[in-house]
Amino acid sequence: MDTAPEPSAAPAPTAARPASLSPSRAADFMQCPLLYRFRVIDKLPEKPSAAATRGTVVHSVLERLFDAPAAERTAPRAKGLVPGEWERLLGSKPELAELFLREDGSQDADRLATWLADAERLVERWFTLEDPTRLEPAERELFVETVLDSGLKLRGIVDRVDVTPSGDVRIVDYKTGKAPAPRYRETPLFQMMFYALVMWRLKGRMPRRLQLVYLGSGDVLTYDPVEAELLAVERKLRALWEAISLATDTGDWRPRPTKLCGWCDHQALCPEFGGTPPPYPLPVPAPRTAPDDGPAAPAGEAQGRMDAV
């Protein structure tokens, strides 16, 4: 288990109110409001993850491969891109070097070689799931952003967008892990429905298909959204944003313990583990004192509204 960072001694100087919602941050809030606060408002550092870093490298390889002519999009060429994409990422984020250091600070070449080989195997597996020589993506690593009628700004990055000659849109997302069991597919499907909603609002045409490519297990999951489902996602996002805004205004960000707590970097700051969060860096209104002859406002009202999302 990673060691959590030490509590901050002072409020983060860059703290600001949340201004938009992405699939990952929406998932953070639904998982644990306090985790959302730590990541979005406090901007607390987190240790790099070998698995997440490998995912970044693999995504970069699959994006860059389409720069080559169709006939040259081969598995050996893709695998050959892995070391260069790792070096490129390391150049922009030198702190990732700590992933492959021994306790004495020297580089563990064997661990790095094993990690690169794992990335190459994931890239190679992709060729058993899709044929890049027959694909011409309309977009790769596409940043999308739209503002709903409610004023909520949605944003995210779509791995790949394919468009048929008839104009049908397919949104593709690469996952370097294994496909979840059916009862755990709600989170990745929500992410894809989020992207579908944004693309629909941006382009005025609903994506025909959503496709999740799981390189860890060699599975491809597809889903064809319908308008009623996207409208339901839009309502859910509005309610979610209202809960986030309420927590931002009140400073009431409560932890929601789950099995995922074991992977959290912030246990030392979490009340569920005996920790104390850093001072809240945003202004909150002074609490109102209830009249002597009247009942005080219920202390759990704000959390109740958040839990209702």
C-alpha positions as protocol buffer text, in pm:
chain_id: "A"
residue {
  index: 1
  type: MET
  ca { x: 0 y: 0 z: 0 }
}
residue {
  index: 2
  type: ASP
  ca { x: 133 y: 345 z: -86 }
}
residue {
  index: 3
  type: THR
  ca { x: 218 y: 581 z: 195 }
}
residue {
  index: 4
  type: ALA
  ca { x: -16 y: 880 z: 203 }
}
residue {
  index: 5
  type: PRO
  ca { x: 131 y: 1231 z: 187 }
}
residue {
  index: 6
  type: GLU
  ca { x: 175 y: 1433 z: 501 }
}
residue {
  index: 7
  type: PRO
  ca { x: -103 y: 1682 z: 582 }
}
residue {
  index: 8
  type: SER
  ca { x: -56 y: 2027 z: 434 }
}
residue {
  index: 9
  type: ALA
  ca { x: 52 y: 2297 z: 677 }
}
residue {
  index: 10
  type: ALA
  ca { x: -140 y: 2571 z: 497 }
}
residue {
  index: 11
  type: PRO
  ca { x: -427 y: 2606 z: 250 }
}
residue {
  index: 12
  type: ALA
  ca { x: -337 y: 2539 z: -112 }
}
residue {
  index: 13
  type: PRO
  ca { x: -271 y: 2875 z: -279 }
}
residue {
  index: 14
  type: THR
  ca { x: -415 y: 2759 z: -612 }
}
residue {
  index: 15
  type: ALA
  ca { x: -746 y: 2641 z: -471 }
}
residue {
  index: 16
  type: ALA
  ca { x: -1050 y: 2749 z: -669 }
}
residue {
  index: 17
  type: ARG
  ca { x: -1413 y: 2650 z: -704 }
}
residue {
  index: 18
  type: PRO
  ca { x: -1474 y: 2360 z: -943 }
}
residue {
  index: 19
  type: ALA
  ca { x: -1566 y: 2500 z: -1283 }
}
residue {
  index: 20
  type: SER
  ca { x: -1641 y: 2189 z: -1490 }
}
residue {
  index: 21
  type: LEU
  ca { x: -1708 y: 1818 z: -1467 }
}
residue {
  index: 22
  type: SER
  ca { x: -1524 y: 1532 z: -1636 }
}
residue {
  index: 23
  type: PRO
  ca { x: -1601 y: 1159 z: -1622 }
}
residue {
  index: 24
  type: SER
  ca { x: -1313 y: 1088 z: -1385 }
}
residue {
  index: 25
  type: ARG
  ca { x: -1402 y: 1368 z: -1144 }
}
residue {
  index: 26
  type: ALA
  ca { x: -1769 y: 1270 z: -1151 }
}
residue {
  index: 27
  type: ALA
  ca { x: -1663 y: 915 z: -1063 }
}
residue {
  index: 28
  type: ASP
  ca { x: -1445 y: 1052 z: -780 }
}
residue {
  index: 29
  type: PHE
  ca { x: -1738 y: 1235 z: -621 }
}
residue {
  index: 30
  type: MET
  ca { x: -1971 y: 938 z: -654 }
}
residue {
  index: 31
  type: GLN
  ca { x: -1705 y: 715 z: -498 }
}
residue {
  index: 32
  type: CYS
  ca { x: -1613 y: 954 z: -214 }
}
residue {
  index: 33
  type: PRO
  ca { x: -1687 y: 1328 z: -182 }
}
residue {
  index: 34
  type: LEU
  ca { x: -1375 y: 1379 z: 31 }
}
residue {
  index: 35
  type: LEU
  ca { x: -1158 y: 1221 z: -240 }
}
residue {
  index: 36
  type: TYR
  ca { x: -1306 y: 1467 z: -489 }
}
residue {
  index: 37
  type: ARG
  ca { x: -1217 y: 1755 z: -256 }
}
residue {
  index: 38
  type: PHE
  ca { x: -859 y: 1633 z: -210 }
}
residue {
  index: 39
  type: ARG
  ca { x: -806 y: 1602 z: -586 }
}
residue {
  index: 40
  type: VAL
  ca { x: -999 y: 1899 z: -723 }
}
residue {
  index: 41
  type: ILE
  ca { x: -990 y: 2166 z: -452 }
}
residue {
  index: 42
  type: ASP
  ca { x: -686 y: 2085 z: -237 }
}
residue {
  index: 43
  type: LYS
  ca { x: -496 y: 1944 z: -537 }
}
residue {
  index: 44
  type: LEU
  ca { x: -303 y: 1709 z: -311 }
}
residue {
  index: 45
  type: PRO
  ca { x: -18 y: 1518 z: -476 }
}
residue {
  index: 46
  type: GLU
  ca { x: -50 y: 1147 z: -535 }
}
residue {
  index: 47
  type: LYS
  ca { x: 225 y: 895 z: -591 }
}
residue {
  index: 48
  type: PRO
  ca { x: 261 y: 779 z: -952 }
}
residue {
  index: 49
  type: SER
  ca { x: 118 y: 439 z: -1033 }
}
residue {
  index: 50
  type: ALA
  ca { x: 299 y: 187 z: -1253 }
}
residue {
  index: 51
  type: ALA
  ca { x: -33 y: 61 z: -1389 }
}
residue {
  index: 52
  type: ALA
  ca { x: -168 y: 407 z: -1470 }
}
residue {
  index: 53
  type: THR
  ca { x: 162 y: 510 z: -1627 }
}
residue {
  index: 54
  type: ARG
  ca { x: 163 y: 197 z: -1842 }
}
residue {
  index: 55
  type: GLY
  ca { x: -187 y: 287 z: -1952 }
}
residue {
  index: 56
  type: THR
  ca { x: -70 y: 632 z: -2058 }
}
residue {
  index: 57
  type: VAL
  ca { x: 213 y: 484 z: -2264 }
}
residue {
  index: 58
  type: VAL
  ca { x: -14 y: 228 z: -2432 }
}
residue {
  index: 59
  type: HIS
  ca { x: -270 y: 496 z: -2517 }
}
residue {
  index: 60
  type: SER
  ca { x: 4 y: 709 z: -2671 }
}
residue {
  index: 61
  type: VAL
  ca { x: 126 y: 418 z: -2884 }
}
residue {
  index: 62
  type: LEU
  ca { x: -223 y: 339 z: -3013 }
}
residue {
  index: 63
  type: GLU
  ca { x: -278 y: 704 z: -3097 }
}
residue {
  index: 64
  type: ARG
  ca { x: 57 y: 751 z: -3270 }
}
residue {
  index: 65
  type: LEU
  ca { x: 33 y: 429 z: -3473 }
}
residue {
  index: 66
  type: PHE
  ca { x: -234 y: 590 z: -3692 }
}
residue {
  index: 67
  type: ASP
  ca { x: 23 y: 846 z: -3809 }
}
residue {
  index: 68
  type: ALA
  ca { x: 165 y: 566 z: -4026 }
}
residue {
  index: 69
  type: PRO
  ca { x: 8 y: 456 z: -4358 }
}
residue {
  index: 70
  type: ALA
  ca { x: -248 y: 177 z: -4314 }
}
residue {
  index: 71
  type: ALA
  ca { x: -20 y: -98 z: -4449 }
}
residue {
  index: 72
  type: GLU
  ca { x: 249 y: -10 z: -4194 }
}
residue {
  index: 73
  type: ARG
  ca { x: 24 y: -35 z: -3889 }
}
residue {
  index: 74
  type: THR
  ca { x: 164 y: -367 z: -3775 }
}
residue {
  index: 75
  type: ALA
  ca { x: 213 y: -522 z: -3433 }
}
residue {
  index: 76
  type: PRO
  ca { x: 596 y: -511 z: -3452 }
}
residue {
  index: 77
  type: ARG
  ca { x: 585 y: -143 z: -3541 }
}
residue {
  index: 78
  type: ALA
  ca { x: 346 y: -69 z: -3255 }
}
residue {
  index: 79
  type: LYS
  ca { x: 557 y: -263 z: -3003 }
}
residue {
  index: 80
  type: GLY
  ca { x: 862 y: -74 z: -3125 }
}
residue {
  index: 81
  type: LEU
  ca { x: 696 y: 254 z: -3031 }
}
residue {
  index: 82
  type: VAL
  ca { x: 665 y: 160 z: -2663 }
}
residue {
  index: 83
  type: PRO
  ca { x: 1019 y: 253 z: -2544 }
}
residue {
  index: 84
  type: GLY
  ca { x: 1009 y: 586 z: -2724 }
}
residue {
  index: 85
  type: GLU
  ca { x: 669 y: 678 z: -2582 }
}
residue {
  index: 86
  type: TRP
  ca { x: 796 y: 590 z: -2234 }
}
residue {
  index: 87
  type: GLU
  ca { x: 1098 y: 816 z: -2281 }
}
residue {
  index: 88
  type: ARG
  ca { x: 875 y: 1092 z: -2411 }
}
residue {
  index: 89
  type: LEU
  ca { x: 649 y: 1065 z: -2107 }
}
residue {
  index: 90
  type: LEU
  ca { x: 946 y: 1050 z: -1870 }
}
residue {
  index: 91
  type: GLY
  ca { x: 1084 y: 1366 z: -2027 }
}
residue {
  index: 92
  type: SER
  ca { x: 765 y: 1554 z: -1943 }
}
residue {
  index: 93
  type: LYS
  ca { x: 725 y: 1394 z: -1598 }
}
residue {
  index: 94
  type: PRO
  ca { x: 1070 y: 1313 z: -1454 }
}
residue {
  index: 95
  type: GLU
  ca { x: 913 y: 1208 z: -1124 }
}
residue {
  index: 96
  type: LEU
  ca { x: 796 y: 886 z: -1293 }
}
residue {
  index: 97
  type: ALA
  ca { x: 1154 y: 758 z: -1271 }
}
residue {
  index: 98
  type: GLU
  ca { x: 1088 y: 674 z: -905 }
}
residue {
  index: 99
  type: LEU
  ca { x: 866 y: 389 z: -1019 }
}
residue {
  index: 100
  type: PHE
  ca { x: 1177 y: 192 z: -1113 }
}
residue {
  index: 101
  type: LEU
  ca { x: 1421 y: 276 z: -835 }
}
residue {
  index: 102
  type: ARG
  ca { x: 1561 y: 42 z: -575 }
}
residue {
  index: 103
  type: GLU
  ca { x: 1563 y: 133 z: -207 }
}
residue {
  index: 104
  type: ASP
  ca { x: 1917 y: 268 z: -244 }
}
residue {
  index: 105
  type: GLY
  ca { x: 1803 y: 505 z: -522 }
}
residue {
  index: 106
  type: SER
  ca { x: 1963 y: 315 z: -810 }
}
residue {
  index: 107
  type: GLN
  ca { x: 1764 y: 222 z: -1118 }
}
residue {
  index: 108
  type: ASP
  ca { x: 1609 y: -123 z: -1127 }
}
residue {
  index: 109
  type: ALA
  ca { x: 1665 y: -210 z: -1492 }
}
residue {
  index: 110
  type: ASP
  ca { x: 1498 y: -549 z: -1461 }
}
residue {
  index: 111
  type: ARG
  ca { x: 1178 y: -402 z: -1321 }
}
residue {
  index: 112
  type: LEU
  ca { x: 1168 y: -143 z: -1599 }
}
residue {
  index: 113
  type: ALA
  ca { x: 1227 y: -410 z: -1864 }
}
residue {
  index: 114
  type: THR
  ca { x: 943 y: -622 z: -1725 }
}
residue {
  index: 115
  type: TRP
  ca { x: 713 y: -320 z: -1718 }
}
residue {
  index: 116
  type: LEU
  ca { x: 796 y: -230 z: -2080 }
}
residue {
  index: 117
  type: ALA
  ca { x: 738 y: -592 z: -2187 }
}
residue {
  index: 118
  type: ASP
  ca { x: 396 y: -585 z: -2020 }
}
residue {
  index: 119
  type: ALA
  ca { x: 311 y: -269 z: -2213 }
}
residue {
  index: 120
  type: GLU
  ca { x: 423 y: -431 z: -2537 }
}
residue {
  index: 121
  type: ARG
  ca { x: 200 y: -734 z: -2469 }
}
residue {
  index: 122
  type: LEU
  ca { x: -102 y: -507 z: -2420 }
}
residue {
  index: 123
  type: VAL
  ca { x: -27 y: -330 z: -2748 }
}
residue {
  index: 124
  type: GLU
  ca { x: 15 y: -661 z: -2928 }
}
residue {
  index: 125
  type: ARG
  ca { x: -315 y: -791 z: -2792 }
}
residue {
  index: 126
  type: TRP
  ca { x: -496 y: -496 z: -2946 }
}
residue {
  index: 127
  type: PHE
  ca { x: -424 y: -643 z: -3290 }
}
residue {
  index: 128
  type: THR
  ca { x: -633 y: -948 z: -3200 }
}
residue {
  index: 129
  type: LEU
  ca { x: -929 y: -721 z: -3123 }
}
residue {
  index: 130
  type: GLU
  ca { x: -917 y: -459 z: -3399 }
}
residue {
  index: 131
  type: ASP
  ca { x: -750 y: -426 z: -3738 }
}
residue {
  index: 132
  type: PRO
  ca { x: -587 y: -83 z: -3763 }
}
residue {
  index: 133
  type: THR
  ca { x: -518 y: -130 z: -4133 }
}
residue {
  index: 134
  type: ARG
  ca { x: -896 y: -103 z: -4189 }
}
residue {
  index: 135
  type: LEU
  ca { x: -953 y: 193 z: -3958 }
}
residue {
  index: 136
  type: GLU
  ca { x: -920 y: 562 z: -4033 }
}
residue {
  index: 137
  type: PRO
  ca { x: -1022 y: 742 z: -3714 }
}
residue {
  index: 138
  type: ALA
  ca { x: -1189 y: 1077 z: -3754 }
}
residue {
  index: 139
  type: GLU
  ca { x: -1035 y: 1188 z: -3424 }
}
residue {
  index: 140
  type: ARG
  ca { x: -777 y: 1063 z: -3178 }
}
residue {
  index: 141
  type: GLU
  ca { x: -731 y: 1185 z: -2820 }
}
residue {
  index: 142
  type: LEU
  ca { x: -1008 y: 1435 z: -2887 }
}
residue {
  index: 143
  type: PHE
  ca { x: -1068 y: 1700 z: -2622 }
}
residue {
  index: 144
  type: VAL
  ca { x: -1440 y: 1770 z: -2602 }
}
residue {
  index: 145
  type: GLU
  ca { x: -1622 y: 2036 z: -2405 }
}
residue {
  index: 146
  type: THR
  ca { x: -1978 y: 2163 z: -2400 }
}
residue {
  index: 147
  type: VAL
  ca { x: -2202 y: 2370 z: -2176 }
}
residue {
  index: 148
  type: LEU
  ca { x: -2547 y: 2234 z: -2099 }
}
residue {
  index: 149
  type: ASP
  ca { x: -2855 y: 2453 z: -2087 }
}
residue {
  index: 150
  type: SER
  ca { x: -2824 y: 2445 z: -1709 }
}
residue {
  index: 151
  type: GLY
  ca { x: -2483 y: 2614 z: -1734 }
}
residue {
  index: 152
  type: LEU
  ca { x: -2288 y: 2302 z: -1636 }
}
residue {
  index: 153
  type: LYS
  ca { x: -1966 y: 2265 z: -1835 }
}
residue {
  index: 154
  type: LEU
  ca { x: -1875 y: 1908 z: -1930 }
}
residue {
  index: 155
  type: ARG
  ca { x: -1533 y: 1816 z: -2063 }
}
residue {
  index: 156
  type: GLY
  ca { x: -1320 y: 1513 z: -2130 }
}
residue {
  index: 157
  type: ILE
  ca { x: -1082 y: 1337 z: -2369 }
}
residue {
  index: 158
  type: VAL
  ca { x: -1212 y: 1068 z: -2606 }
}
residue {
  index: 159
  type: ASP
  ca { x: -955 y: 807 z: -2711 }
}
residue {
  index: 160
  type: ARG
  ca { x: -1091 y: 758 z: -3062 }
}
residue {
  index: 161
  type: VAL
  ca { x: -1385 y: 864 z: -3277 }
}
residue {
  index: 162
  type: ASP
  ca { x: -1476 y: 664 z: -3586 }
}
residue {
  index: 163
  type: VAL
  ca { x: -1725 y: 799 z: -3842 }
}
residue {
  index: 164
  type: THR
  ca { x: -1887 y: 583 z: -4111 }
}
residue {
  index: 165
  type: PRO
  ca { x: -1952 y: 712 z: -4465 }
}
residue {
  index: 166
  type: SER
  ca { x: -2318 y: 755 z: -4366 }
}
residue {
  index: 167
  type: GLY
  ca { x: -2217 y: 974 z: -4072 }
}
residue {
  index: 168
  type: ASP
  ca { x: -2271 y: 728 z: -3786 }
}
residue {
  index: 169
  type: VAL
  ca { x: -2034 y: 794 z: -3496 }
}
residue {
  index: 170
  type: ARG
  ca { x: -1859 y: 534 z: -3284 }
}
residue {
  index: 171
  type: ILE
  ca { x: -1680 y: 636 z: -2963 }
}
residue {
  index: 172
  type: VAL
  ca { x: -1394 y: 404 z: -2865 }
}
residue {
  index: 173
  type: ASP
  ca { x: -1216 y: 391 z: -2532 }
}
residue {
  index: 174
  type: TYR
  ca { x: -910 y: 177 z: -2458 }
}
residue {
  index: 175
  type: LYS
  ca { x: -876 y: 13 z: -2117 }
}
residue {
  index: 176
  type: THR
  ca { x: -550 y: -155 z: -2019 }
}
residue {
  index: 177
  type: GLY
  ca { x: -713 y: -355 z: -1739 }
}
residue {
  index: 178
  type: LYS
  ca { x: -946 y: -651 z: -1755 }
}
residue {
  index: 179
  type: ALA
  ca { x: -1314 y: -628 z: -1842 }
}
residue {
  index: 180
  type: PRO
  ca { x: -1522 y: -607 z: -1524 }
}
residue {
  index: 181
  type: ALA
  ca { x: -1788 y: -858 z: -1435 }
}
residue {
  index: 182
  type: PRO
  ca { x: -2135 y: -751 z: -1555 }
}
residue {
  index: 183
  type: ARG
  ca { x: -2236 y: -625 z: -1209 }
}
residue {
  index: 184
  type: TYR
  ca { x: -1939 y: -383 z: -1209 }
}
residue {
  index: 185
  type: ARG
  ca { x: -1985 y: -235 z: -1556 }
}
residue {
  index: 186
  type: GLU
  ca { x: -2187 y: 65 z: -1444 }
}
residue {
  index: 187
  type: THR
  ca { x: -1883 y: 293 z: -1394 }
}
residue {
  index: 188
  type: PRO
  ca { x: -1717 y: 240 z: -1736 }
}
residue {
  index: 189
  type: LEU
  ca { x: -2056 y: 258 z: -1907 }
}
residue {
  index: 190
  type: PHE
  ca { x: -2132 y: 585 z: -1728 }
}
residue {
  index: 191
  type: GLN
  ca { x: -1804 y: 727 z: -1860 }
}
residue {
  index: 192
  type: MET
  ca { x: -1899 y: 632 z: -2215 }
}
residue {
  index: 193
  type: MET
  ca { x: -2251 y: 772 z: -2179 }
}
residue {
  index: 194
  type: PHE
  ca { x: -2091 y: 1094 z: -2053 }
}
residue {
  index: 195
  type: TYR
  ca { x: -1886 y: 1116 z: -2373 }
}
residue {
  index: 196
  type: ALA
  ca { x: -2190 y: 1029 z: -2583 }
}
residue {
  index: 197
  type: LEU
  ca { x: -2389 y: 1310 z: -2422 }
}
residue {
  index: 198
  type: VAL
  ca { x: -2112 y: 1563 z: -2483 }
}
residue {
  index: 199
  type: MET
  ca { x: -2073 y: 1457 z: -2847 }
}
residue {
  index: 200
  type: TRP
  ca { x: -2450 y: 1469 z: -2897 }
}
residue {
  index: 201
  type: ARG
  ca { x: -2472 y: 1822 z: -2758 }
}
residue {
  index: 202
  type: LEU
  ca { x: -2170 y: 1931 z: -2960 }
}
residue {
  index: 203
  type: LYS
  ca { x: -2254 y: 1775 z: -3296 }
}
residue {
  index: 204
  type: GLY
  ca { x: -2632 y: 1747 z: -3277 }
}
residue {
  index: 205
  type: ARG
  ca { x: -2615 y: 1378 z: -3366 }
}
residue {
  index: 206
  type: MET
  ca { x: -2622 y: 1094 z: -3116 }
}
residue {
  index: 207
  type: PRO
  ca { x: -2330 y: 848 z: -3136 }
}
residue {
  index: 208
  type: ARG
  ca { x: -2444 y: 519 z: -3284 }
}
residue {
  index: 209
  type: ARG
  ca { x: -2215 y: 297 z: -3078 }
}
residue {
  index: 210
  type: LEU
  ca { x: -1997 y: 306 z: -2766 }
}
residue {
  index: 211
  type: GLN
  ca { x: -1706 y: 62 z: -2761 }
}
residue {
  index: 212
  type: LEU
  ca { x: -1479 y: -36 z: -2471 }
}
residue {
  index: 213
  type: VAL
  ca { x: -1163 y: -224 z: -2569 }
}
residue {
  index: 214
  type: TYR
  ca { x: -1014 y: -412 z: -2272 }
}
residue {
  index: 215
  type: LEU
  ca { x: -654 y: -495 z: -2355 }
}
residue {
  index: 216
  type: GLY
  ca { x: -592 y: -669 z: -2023 }
}
residue {
  index: 217
  type: SER
  ca { x: -842 y: -946 z: -2092 }
}
residue {
  index: 218
  type: GLY
  ca { x: -893 y: -922 z: -2467 }
}
residue {
  index: 219
  type: ASP
  ca { x: -1259 y: -824 z: -2449 }
}
residue {
  index: 220
  type: VAL
  ca { x: -1455 y: -573 z: -2656 }
}
residue {
  index: 221
  type: LEU
  ca { x: -1779 y: -446 z: -2504 }
}
residue {
  index: 222
  type: THR
  ca { x: -2023 y: -243 z: -2711 }
}
residue {
  index: 223
  type: TYR
  ca { x: -2336 y: -50 z: -2629 }
}
residue {
  index: 224
  type: ASP
  ca { x: -2578 y: 143 z: -2847 }
}
residue {
  index: 225
  type: PRO
  ca { x: -2724 y: 438 z: -2654 }
}
residue {
  index: 226
  type: VAL
  ca { x: -3075 y: 574 z: -2695 }
}
residue {
  index: 227
  type: GLU
  ca { x: -3199 y: 927 z: -2639 }
}
residue {
  index: 228
  type: ALA
  ca { x: -3387 y: 852 z: -2317 }
}
residue {
  index: 229
  type: GLU
  ca { x: -3072 y: 712 z: -2157 }
}
residue {
  index: 230
  type: LEU
  ca { x: -2863 y: 1015 z: -2247 }
}
residue {
  index: 231
  type: LEU
  ca { x: -3129 y: 1247 z: -2110 }
}
residue {
  index: 232
  type: ALA
  ca { x: -3123 y: 1046 z: -1787 }
}
residue {
  index: 233
  type: VAL
  ca { x: -2743 y: 1084 z: -1772 }
}
residue {
  index: 234
  type: GLU
  ca { x: -2784 y: 1458 z: -1823 }
}
residue {
  index: 235
  type: ARG
  ca { x: -3027 y: 1478 z: -1530 }
}
residue {
  index: 236
  type: LYS
  ca { x: -2790 y: 1275 z: -1315 }
}
residue {
  index: 237
  type: LEU
  ca { x: -2499 y: 1506 z: -1397 }
}
residue {
  index: 238
  type: ARG
  ca { x: -2706 y: 1813 z: -1309 }
}
residue {
  index: 239
  type: ALA
  ca { x: -2795 y: 1660 z: -972 }
}
residue {
  index: 240
  type: LEU
  ca { x: -2435 y: 1560 z: -918 }
}
residue {
  index: 241
  type: TRP
  ca { x: -2317 y: 1913 z: -991 }
}
residue {
  index: 242
  type: GLU
  ca { x: -2572 y: 2056 z: -749 }
}
residue {
  index: 243
  type: ALA
  ca { x: -2434 y: 1827 z: -479 }
}
residue {
  index: 244
  type: ILE
  ca { x: -2076 y: 1929 z: -561 }
}
residue {
  index: 245
  type: SER
  ca { x: -2173 y: 2298 z: -552 }
}
residue {
  index: 246
  type: LEU
  ca { x: -2342 y: 2252 z: -214 }
}
residue {
  index: 247
  type: ALA
  ca { x: -2037 y: 2080 z: -71 }
}
residue {
  index: 248
  type: THR
  ca { x: -1814 y: 2354 z: -214 }
}
residue {
  index: 249
  type: ASP
  ca { x: -2026 y: 2625 z: -53 }
}
residue {
  index: 250
  type: THR
  ca { x: -2048 y: 2457 z: 287 }
}
residue {
  index: 251
  type: GLY
  ca { x: -1709 y: 2285 z: 306 }
}
residue {
  index: 252
  type: ASP
  ca { x: -1897 y: 1966 z: 399 }
}
residue {
  index: 253
  type: TRP
  ca { x: -1703 y: 1692 z: 219 }
}
residue {
  index: 254
  type: ARG
  ca { x: -1759 y: 1364 z: 398 }
}
residue {
  index: 255
  type: PRO
  ca { x: -1573 y: 1041 z: 328 }
}
residue {
  index: 256
  type: ARG
  ca { x: -1760 y: 743 z: 192 }
}
residue {
  index: 257
  type: PRO
  ca { x: -1567 y: 432 z: 296 }
}
residue {
  index: 258
  type: THR
  ca { x: -1557 y: 142 z: 50 }
}
residue {
  index: 259
  type: LYS
  ca { x: -1318 y: -137 z: -42 }
}
residue {
  index: 260
  type: LEU
  ca { x: -1143 y: 114 z: -268 }
}
residue {
  index: 261
  type: CYS
  ca { x: -1008 y: 297 z: 37 }
}
residue {
  index: 262
  type: GLY
  ca { x: -719 y: 49 z: 42 }
}
residue {
  index: 263
  type: TRP
  ca { x: -580 y: 210 z: -275 }
}
residue {
  index: 264
  type: CYS
  ca { x: -623 y: 571 z: -163 }
}
residue {
  index: 265
  type: ASP
  ca { x: -313 y: 788 z: -115 }
}
residue {
  index: 266
  type: HIS
  ca { x: -488 y: 1009 z: 138 }
}
residue {
  index: 267
  type: GLN
  ca { x: -563 y: 779 z: 430 }
}
residue {
  index: 268
  type: ALA
  ca { x: -342 y: 988 z: 662 }
}
residue {
  index: 269
  type: LEU
  ca { x: -578 y: 1283 z: 603 }
}
residue {
  index: 270
  type: CYS
  ca { x: -906 y: 1091 z: 618 }
}
residue {
  index: 271
  type: PRO
  ca { x: -1123 y: 1090 z: 931 }
}
residue {
  index: 272
  type: GLU
  ca { x: -1218 y: 729 z: 857 }
}
residue {
  index: 273
  type: PHE
  ca { x: -856 y: 636 z: 931 }
}
residue {
  index: 274
  type: GLY
  ca { x: -802 y: 875 z: 1221 }
}
residue {
  index: 275
  type: GLY
  ca { x: -666 y: 1159 z: 1006 }
}
residue {
  index: 276
  type: THR
  ca { x: -756 y: 1525 z: 977 }
}
residue {
  index: 277
  type: PRO
  ca { x: -805 y: 1697 z: 640 }
}
residue {
  index: 278
  type: PRO
  ca { x: -602 y: 2011 z: 576 }
}
residue {
  index: 279
  type: PRO
  ca { x: -773 y: 2347 z: 641 }
}
residue {
  index: 280
  type: TYR
  ca { x: -1045 y: 2406 z: 386 }
}
residue {
  index: 281
  type: PRO
  ca { x: -895 y: 2651 z: 133 }
}
residue {
  index: 282
  type: LEU
  ca { x: -1218 y: 2811 z: 13 }
}
residue {
  index: 283
  type: PRO
  ca { x: -1435 y: 3062 z: 200 }
}
residue {
  index: 284
  type: VAL
  ca { x: -1754 y: 2932 z: 357 }
}
residue {
  index: 285
  type: PRO
  ca { x: -2035 y: 3139 z: 507 }
}
residue {
  index: 286
  type: ALA
  ca { x: -2040 y: 3172 z: 885 }
}
residue {
  index: 287
  type: PRO
  ca { x: -2285 y: 2926 z: 1043 }
}
residue {
  index: 288
  type: ARG
  ca { x: -2615 y: 3081 z: 1135 }
}
residue {
  index: 289
  type: THR
  ca { x: -2715 y: 3064 z: 1501 }
}
residue {
  index: 290
  type: ALA
  ca { x: -3062 y: 2926 z: 1555 }
}
residue {
  index: 291
  type: PRO
  ca { x: -3300 y: 3145 z: 1758 }
}
residue {
  index: 292
  type: ASP
  ca { x: -3322 y: 3057 z: 2124 }
}
residue {
  index: 293
  type: ASP
  ca { x: -3689 y: 2964 z: 2089 }
}
residue {
  index: 294
  type: GLY
  ca { x: -3651 y: 2763 z: 1769 }
}
residue {
  index: 295
  type: PRO
  ca { x: -3483 y: 2439 z: 1663 }
}
residue {
  index: 296
  type: ALA
  ca { x: -3138 y: 2447 z: 1502 }
}
residue {
  index: 297
  type: ALA
  ca { x: -3098 y: 2347 z: 1140 }
}
residue {
  index: 298
  type: PRO
  ca { x: -3031 y: 1976 z: 1098 }
}
residue {
  index: 299
  type: ALA
  ca { x: -2655 y: 1915 z: 1093 }
}
residue {
  index: 300
  type: GLY
  ca { x: -2677 y: 1640 z: 831 }
}
residue {
  index: 301
  type: GLU
  ca { x: -2894 y: 1824 z: 581 }
}
residue {
  index: 302
  type: ALA
  ca { x: -2609 y: 1899 z: 336 }
}
residue {
  index: 303
  type: GLN
  ca { x: -2480 y: 1543 z: 341 }
}
residue {
  index: 304
  type: GLY
  ca { x: -2829 y: 1408 z: 298 }
}
residue {
  index: 305
  type: ARG
  ca { x: -2871 y: 1603 z: -23 }
}
residue {
  index: 306
  type: MET
  ca { x: -2538 y: 1477 z: -153 }
}
residue {
  index: 307
  type: ASP
  ca { x: -2619 y: 1117 z: -69 }
}
residue {
  index: 308
  type: ALA
  ca { x: -2945 y: 1148 z: -260 }
}
residue {
  index: 309
  type: VAL
  ca { x: -2760 y: 1185 z: -590 }
}
